[in-house]
Amino acid sequence: MSDPVQHPLIRPVRQGNAFEEAVERILDSIRLGLFRRGERLPPERETAALLGISRATLREALRELQAAGVLEVVRGRYGGTFVTGRTALPDEDLPRVDPAEVEDVIVFRAVVEPAAAELAARAALSAAARSHLRACLRQVEESPPEDYRPADARFHIAVAELGGCPSLVRAVAEIRSRASDLLDRIPVLPVNLEHSDRQHREIADAVLTGDAPAARAAALAHLEGTAALLRGFLGHGAGEAASAPGEAGDRGGAGA
C-alpha cells in the first residue's frame, strides 16, 4: 500500500434510486468521519461526478439534508455546503433494534477489522500513508465527545486503507456504518473513550512497526469492548450472547 484511498464511500450510485442512494452515501461519509463537523463538502460538480448523478439530483439530496439539519449552506466568498455533525434521528423516531442485527454486526466486524489491521501491518507503507494514519489517530484523540465516533470510524477506515485492498476498505466502511447506527443509540462513556484511545494507539503502533500479529490482536481486543457495550445496551447481554470469532470475552469496554 502506498497512499490512502480517498472517499471510499463516494462512488457511483446504482440506477433507479439515485436520489435515495445519494442521500445514503453522503450520510455514510459524514458518519464515518470522511467529512467532519464544520468541514465543507467538495464542489457540486466534483461530488456529482463521484456519485455518477446529475447536479440537479445532487442539489435535491443536499436540499433535503439541509432541511434535516445535517448540512448548512453558507453564502458568500468563503461559503459552501458545510457539515453540521448531525446524522441520527431523534430517539423517539428510532425503531427497536433486533438483537440478531447487533450480533451480526459484532461478528462481521470481528472478521474483517482484525484482518484489515494485520494486512496494513504487512504492507510497505509510504511516508504519506504513515502520516495519514498518524493524523487520523490524532484527530480521534483530540475530538470532543460529540465528534468522537465519526473520527473513530475514520481511524479504522484509515487502517483498512493501508492494506491496499479496496474491497476490504469497502467492507470495513460498510460495517463501520452499521456499527455507527447502533452506537448512536447508546451513551458516550468518558472512561470508555479513554480506553479506546489507548487501544487505538496500540493498533497504530503495531501497524507502523510492521508487527502483523500484534496489529490483529490489538484490533480484536479493541472490538471486544465495543461488543460488550452493544450487547449490554442493545443485545442479549455479554454473558448470554455468543462470542465473535476469536474473542476471549469482555476486556473492560472499548470504544468503537
Tab-separated table of C-alpha atoms in Angstrom:
chain	number	residue	atom	x	y	z
A	1	MET	CA	0.000	0.000	0.000
A	2	SER	CA	1.273	3.470	-0.749
A	3	ASP	CA	-1.192	6.302	-0.265
A	4	PRO	CA	-4.601	6.357	1.446
A	5	VAL	CA	-7.774	5.847	-0.542
A	6	GLN	CA	-9.836	8.994	-0.981
A	7	HIS	CA	-13.571	8.954	-0.241
A	8	PRO	CA	-14.085	5.140	-0.239
A	9	LEU	CA	-17.881	5.530	0.017
A	10	ILE	CA	-18.247	8.323	-2.532
A	11	ARG	CA	-18.675	6.127	-5.558
A	12	PRO	CA	-21.291	5.973	-8.321
A	13	VAL	CA	-24.806	5.117	-7.170
A	14	ARG	CA	-26.852	2.430	-8.836
A	15	GLN	CA	-29.521	3.381	-11.307
A	16	GLY	CA	-33.157	3.615	-10.234
A	17	ASN	CA	-32.834	5.221	-6.812
A	18	ALA	CA	-30.248	7.934	-7.462
A	19	PHE	CA	-31.706	10.455	-5.025
A	20	GLU	CA	-32.086	7.994	-2.139
A	21	GLU	CA	-28.650	6.474	-2.645
A	22	ALA	CA	-27.016	9.895	-2.932
A	23	VAL	CA	-28.500	10.804	0.457
A	24	GLU	CA	-27.260	7.491	1.874
A	25	ARG	CA	-23.716	7.953	0.510
A	26	ILE	CA	-23.422	11.475	1.899
A	27	LEU	CA	-24.782	10.456	5.321
A	28	ASP	CA	-22.442	7.479	5.471
A	29	SER	CA	-19.464	9.654	4.590
A	30	ILE	CA	-20.317	12.046	7.429
A	31	ARG	CA	-20.997	9.229	9.885
A	32	LEU	CA	-17.664	7.606	9.018
A	33	GLY	CA	-15.704	10.810	9.511
A	34	LEU	CA	-14.767	11.357	5.868
A	35	PHE	CA	-16.406	14.768	6.209
A	36	ARG	CA	-16.215	16.123	9.756
A	37	ARG	CA	-18.286	18.658	11.664
A	38	GLY	CA	-17.631	22.112	10.231
A	39	GLU	CA	-15.970	20.850	7.038
A	40	ARG	CA	-17.103	21.898	3.595
A	41	LEU	CA	-18.273	19.311	1.090
A	42	PRO	CA	-16.472	19.177	-2.273
A	43	PRO	CA	-17.879	21.390	-5.046
A	44	GLU	CA	-21.163	20.219	-6.574
A	45	ARG	CA	-19.560	19.368	-9.897
A	46	GLU	CA	-16.976	17.123	-8.226
A	47	THR	CA	-19.458	15.434	-5.890
A	48	ALA	CA	-21.976	14.799	-8.676
A	49	ALA	CA	-19.244	13.247	-10.812
A	50	LEU	CA	-18.102	10.982	-7.966
A	51	LEU	CA	-21.678	9.820	-7.384
A	52	GLY	CA	-22.422	9.475	-11.097
A	53	ILE	CA	-25.562	11.607	-10.878
A	54	SER	CA	-26.726	14.906	-12.309
A	55	ARG	CA	-26.116	18.125	-10.417
A	56	ALA	CA	-29.887	18.579	-10.267
A	57	THR	CA	-30.282	15.264	-8.403
A	58	LEU	CA	-27.386	16.161	-6.121
A	59	ARG	CA	-28.988	19.519	-5.307
A	60	GLU	CA	-32.220	17.743	-4.357
A	61	ALA	CA	-30.290	15.471	-1.992
A	62	LEU	CA	-28.372	18.371	-0.483
A	63	ARG	CA	-31.578	20.372	-0.049
A	64	GLU	CA	-33.219	17.544	1.898
A	65	LEU	CA	-30.140	17.039	4.077
A	66	GLN	CA	-30.080	20.755	4.766
A	67	ALA	CA	-33.750	20.644	5.797
A	68	ALA	CA	-32.927	17.736	8.126
A	69	GLY	CA	-30.180	19.767	9.789
A	70	VAL	CA	-27.358	17.553	8.513
A	71	LEU	CA	-25.896	20.237	6.229
A	72	GLU	CA	-25.737	24.010	6.363
A	73	VAL	CA	-25.353	26.263	3.332
A	74	VAL	CA	-23.235	29.374	3.816
A	75	ARG	CA	-23.352	32.111	1.201
A	76	GLY	CA	-20.552	34.428	0.159
A	77	ARG	CA	-16.949	34.227	-0.927
A	78	TYR	CA	-15.999	31.632	1.684
A	79	GLY	CA	-19.328	29.868	1.599
A	80	GLY	CA	-20.359	26.404	0.560
A	81	THR	CA	-22.159	23.395	1.975
A	82	PHE	CA	-20.891	22.545	5.453
A	83	VAL	CA	-21.410	19.531	7.734
A	84	THR	CA	-23.283	20.239	10.966
A	85	GLY	CA	-22.436	16.871	12.513
A	86	ARG	CA	-25.991	15.629	12.938
A	87	THR	CA	-26.689	12.254	11.298
A	88	ALA	CA	-29.008	10.438	13.720
A	89	LEU	CA	-32.760	10.590	14.118
A	90	PRO	CA	-34.249	11.709	17.440
A	91	ASP	CA	-34.518	8.800	19.865
A	92	GLU	CA	-38.296	8.632	19.560
A	93	ASP	CA	-38.002	8.079	15.799
A	94	LEU	CA	-35.599	5.137	16.058
A	95	PRO	CA	-37.063	1.669	15.527
A	96	ARG	CA	-36.322	-1.039	18.058
A	97	VAL	CA	-33.079	-2.903	17.435
A	98	ASP	CA	-33.188	-6.611	16.683
A	99	PRO	CA	-30.554	-8.319	18.888
A	100	ALA	CA	-29.734	-10.545	15.909
A	101	GLU	CA	-28.694	-7.439	13.971
A	102	VAL	CA	-26.431	-6.411	16.852
A	103	GLU	CA	-24.827	-9.837	16.856
A	104	ASP	CA	-24.382	-9.814	13.079
A	105	VAL	CA	-22.520	-6.502	13.245
A	106	ILE	CA	-20.314	-7.733	16.096
A	107	VAL	CA	-19.384	-10.975	14.340
A	108	PHE	CA	-18.702	-9.401	10.939
A	109	ARG	CA	-16.518	-6.684	12.494
A	110	ALA	CA	-14.520	-9.370	14.330
A	111	VAL	CA	-13.825	-10.992	10.952
A	112	VAL	CA	-12.908	-8.021	8.752
A	113	GLU	CA	-11.308	-5.389	11.007
A	114	PRO	CA	-8.562	-7.537	12.610
A	115	ALA	CA	-7.759	-8.850	9.124
A	116	ALA	CA	-7.525	-5.279	7.860
A	117	ALA	CA	-5.145	-4.324	10.684
A	118	GLU	CA	-2.957	-7.350	10.003
A	119	LEU	CA	-2.848	-6.599	6.271
A	120	ALA	CA	-1.933	-2.973	6.969
A	121	ALA	CA	0.952	-4.055	9.198
A	122	ARG	CA	2.290	-6.301	6.431
A	123	ALA	CA	2.155	-3.533	3.825
A	124	ALA	CA	5.090	-1.403	2.680
A	125	LEU	CA	3.875	1.992	3.841
A	126	SER	CA	4.897	5.238	2.217
A	127	ALA	CA	5.685	8.326	4.250
A	128	ALA	CA	2.336	9.810	3.153
A	129	ALA	CA	0.437	6.722	4.310
A	130	ARG	CA	2.159	6.783	7.695
A	131	SER	CA	1.412	10.473	8.078
A	132	HIS	CA	-2.238	9.875	7.176
A	133	LEU	CA	-2.646	7.198	9.856
A	134	ARG	CA	-0.989	9.378	12.491
A	135	ALA	CA	-3.227	12.306	11.514
A	136	CYS	CA	-6.365	10.166	11.842
A	137	LEU	CA	-5.164	8.902	15.222
A	138	ARG	CA	-4.529	12.459	16.372
A	139	GLN	CA	-7.966	13.568	15.186
A	140	VAL	CA	-9.776	10.910	17.183
A	141	GLU	CA	-7.695	11.601	20.298
A	142	GLU	CA	-8.396	15.330	20.086
A	143	SER	CA	-12.103	15.071	19.247
A	144	PRO	CA	-14.704	16.209	21.784
A	145	PRO	CA	-17.285	13.577	22.779
A	146	GLU	CA	-19.879	14.810	20.273
A	147	ASP	CA	-17.408	14.322	17.391
A	148	TYR	CA	-15.666	11.232	18.697
A	149	ARG	CA	-17.496	8.477	16.867
A	150	PRO	CA	-17.066	9.833	13.308
A	151	ALA	CA	-13.358	10.421	13.996
A	152	ASP	CA	-13.121	6.930	15.492
A	153	ALA	CA	-14.692	5.430	12.376
A	154	ARG	CA	-12.310	7.403	10.170
A	155	PHE	CA	-9.331	5.964	12.047
A	156	HIS	CA	-10.494	2.403	11.485
A	157	ILE	CA	-11.087	3.055	7.800
A	158	ALA	CA	-7.618	4.604	7.567
A	159	VAL	CA	-6.132	1.369	8.902
A	160	ALA	CA	-8.023	-0.609	6.260
A	161	GLU	CA	-6.883	1.761	3.507
A	162	LEU	CA	-3.245	0.985	4.239
A	163	GLY	CA	-3.648	-2.651	3.202
A	164	GLY	CA	-4.216	-1.705	-0.429
A	165	CYS	CA	-7.358	-3.830	-0.886
A	166	PRO	CA	-10.310	-1.641	-1.985
A	167	SER	CA	-12.829	-4.439	-1.398
A	168	LEU	CA	-11.671	-4.746	2.205
A	169	VAL	CA	-11.863	-0.967	2.650
A	170	ARG	CA	-15.476	-1.060	1.446
A	171	ALA	CA	-16.281	-3.973	3.768
A	172	VAL	CA	-14.820	-2.136	6.754
A	173	ALA	CA	-16.621	1.074	5.777
A	174	GLU	CA	-19.942	-0.763	5.425
A	175	ILE	CA	-19.712	-2.480	8.786
A	176	ARG	CA	-18.490	0.717	10.448
A	177	SER	CA	-21.586	2.484	9.126
A	178	ARG	CA	-23.831	-0.222	10.561
A	179	ALA	CA	-21.949	-0.106	13.859
A	180	SER	CA	-22.304	3.676	13.970
A	181	ASP	CA	-26.076	3.347	13.603
A	182	LEU	CA	-26.078	1.141	16.691
A	183	LEU	CA	-23.584	3.215	18.658
A	184	ASP	CA	-25.701	6.331	18.137
A	185	ARG	CA	-28.316	4.623	20.331
A	186	ILE	CA	-26.098	4.197	23.379
A	187	PRO	CA	-24.442	6.799	25.638
A	188	VAL	CA	-20.906	8.074	25.136
A	189	LEU	CA	-18.936	6.995	28.212
A	190	PRO	CA	-15.823	9.079	29.062
A	191	VAL	CA	-13.907	6.178	30.627
A	192	ASN	CA	-14.721	4.100	27.590
A	193	LEU	CA	-13.244	6.774	25.291
A	194	GLU	CA	-10.014	6.896	27.301
A	195	HIS	CA	-9.669	3.131	26.995
A	196	SER	CA	-10.465	3.364	23.297
A	197	ASP	CA	-7.718	5.951	22.740
A	198	ARG	CA	-5.119	3.675	24.334
A	199	GLN	CA	-6.188	0.797	22.130
A	200	HIS	CA	-6.134	2.956	19.007
A	201	ARG	CA	-2.521	3.824	19.789
A	202	GLU	CA	-1.706	0.121	20.223
A	203	ILE	CA	-3.216	-0.656	16.821
A	204	ALA	CA	-1.404	2.237	15.139
A	205	ASP	CA	1.927	1.357	16.762
A	206	ALA	CA	1.650	-2.270	15.636
A	207	VAL	CA	0.767	-1.245	12.076
A	208	LEU	CA	3.550	1.338	11.828
A	209	THR	CA	6.172	-1.068	13.201
A	210	GLY	CA	5.039	-3.872	10.887
A	211	ASP	CA	4.010	-6.248	13.691
A	212	ALA	CA	1.117	-8.059	11.986
A	213	PRO	CA	0.203	-10.478	14.828
A	214	ALA	CA	0.157	-7.605	17.325
A	215	ALA	CA	-1.966	-5.490	14.983
A	216	ARG	CA	-4.544	-8.269	14.646
A	217	ALA	CA	-4.573	-8.924	18.396
A	218	ALA	CA	-4.889	-5.239	19.264
A	219	ALA	CA	-7.767	-4.762	16.820
A	220	LEU	CA	-9.595	-7.797	18.163
A	221	ALA	CA	-9.132	-6.725	21.783
A	222	HIS	CA	-10.470	-3.291	20.860
A	223	LEU	CA	-13.578	-4.752	19.242
A	224	GLU	CA	-14.341	-6.988	22.219
A	225	GLY	CA	-15.060	-3.982	24.423
A	226	THR	CA	-17.391	-2.423	21.887
A	227	ALA	CA	-19.126	-5.780	21.517
A	228	ALA	CA	-19.722	-5.877	25.274
A	229	LEU	CA	-21.258	-2.396	25.249
A	230	LEU	CA	-23.508	-3.108	22.276
A	231	ARG	CA	-24.678	-6.403	23.742
A	232	GLY	CA	-25.219	-4.823	27.122
A	233	PHE	CA	-27.248	-1.861	25.860
A	234	LEU	CA	-28.929	-3.349	22.785
A	235	GLY	CA	-28.494	-7.114	22.656
A	236	HIS	CA	-28.912	-10.145	24.862
A	237	GLY	CA	-26.139	-9.157	27.280
A	238	ALA	CA	-22.447	-10.013	27.075
A	239	GLY	CA	-22.848	-13.120	29.191
A	240	GLU	CA	-25.671	-14.594	27.130
A	241	ALA	CA	-24.613	-13.807	23.552
A	242	ALA	CA	-22.259	-15.985	21.591
A	243	SER	CA	-18.729	-14.645	21.253
A	244	ALA	CA	-17.485	-13.428	17.890
A	245	PRO	CA	-14.738	-15.493	16.227
A	246	GLY	CA	-11.520	-15.311	18.205
A	247	GLU	CA	-12.970	-13.421	21.167
A	248	ALA	CA	-11.797	-14.269	24.662
A	249	GLY	CA	-14.577	-12.367	26.414
A	250	ASP	CA	-15.079	-8.850	27.737
A	251	ARG	CA	-11.853	-6.987	28.483
A	252	GLY	CA	-13.333	-3.935	30.115
A	253	GLY	CA	-15.144	-1.959	27.454
A	254	ALA	CA	-13.536	-0.232	24.475
A	255	GLY	CA	-14.588	2.424	22.030
A	256	ALA	CA	-15.985	1.847	18.602
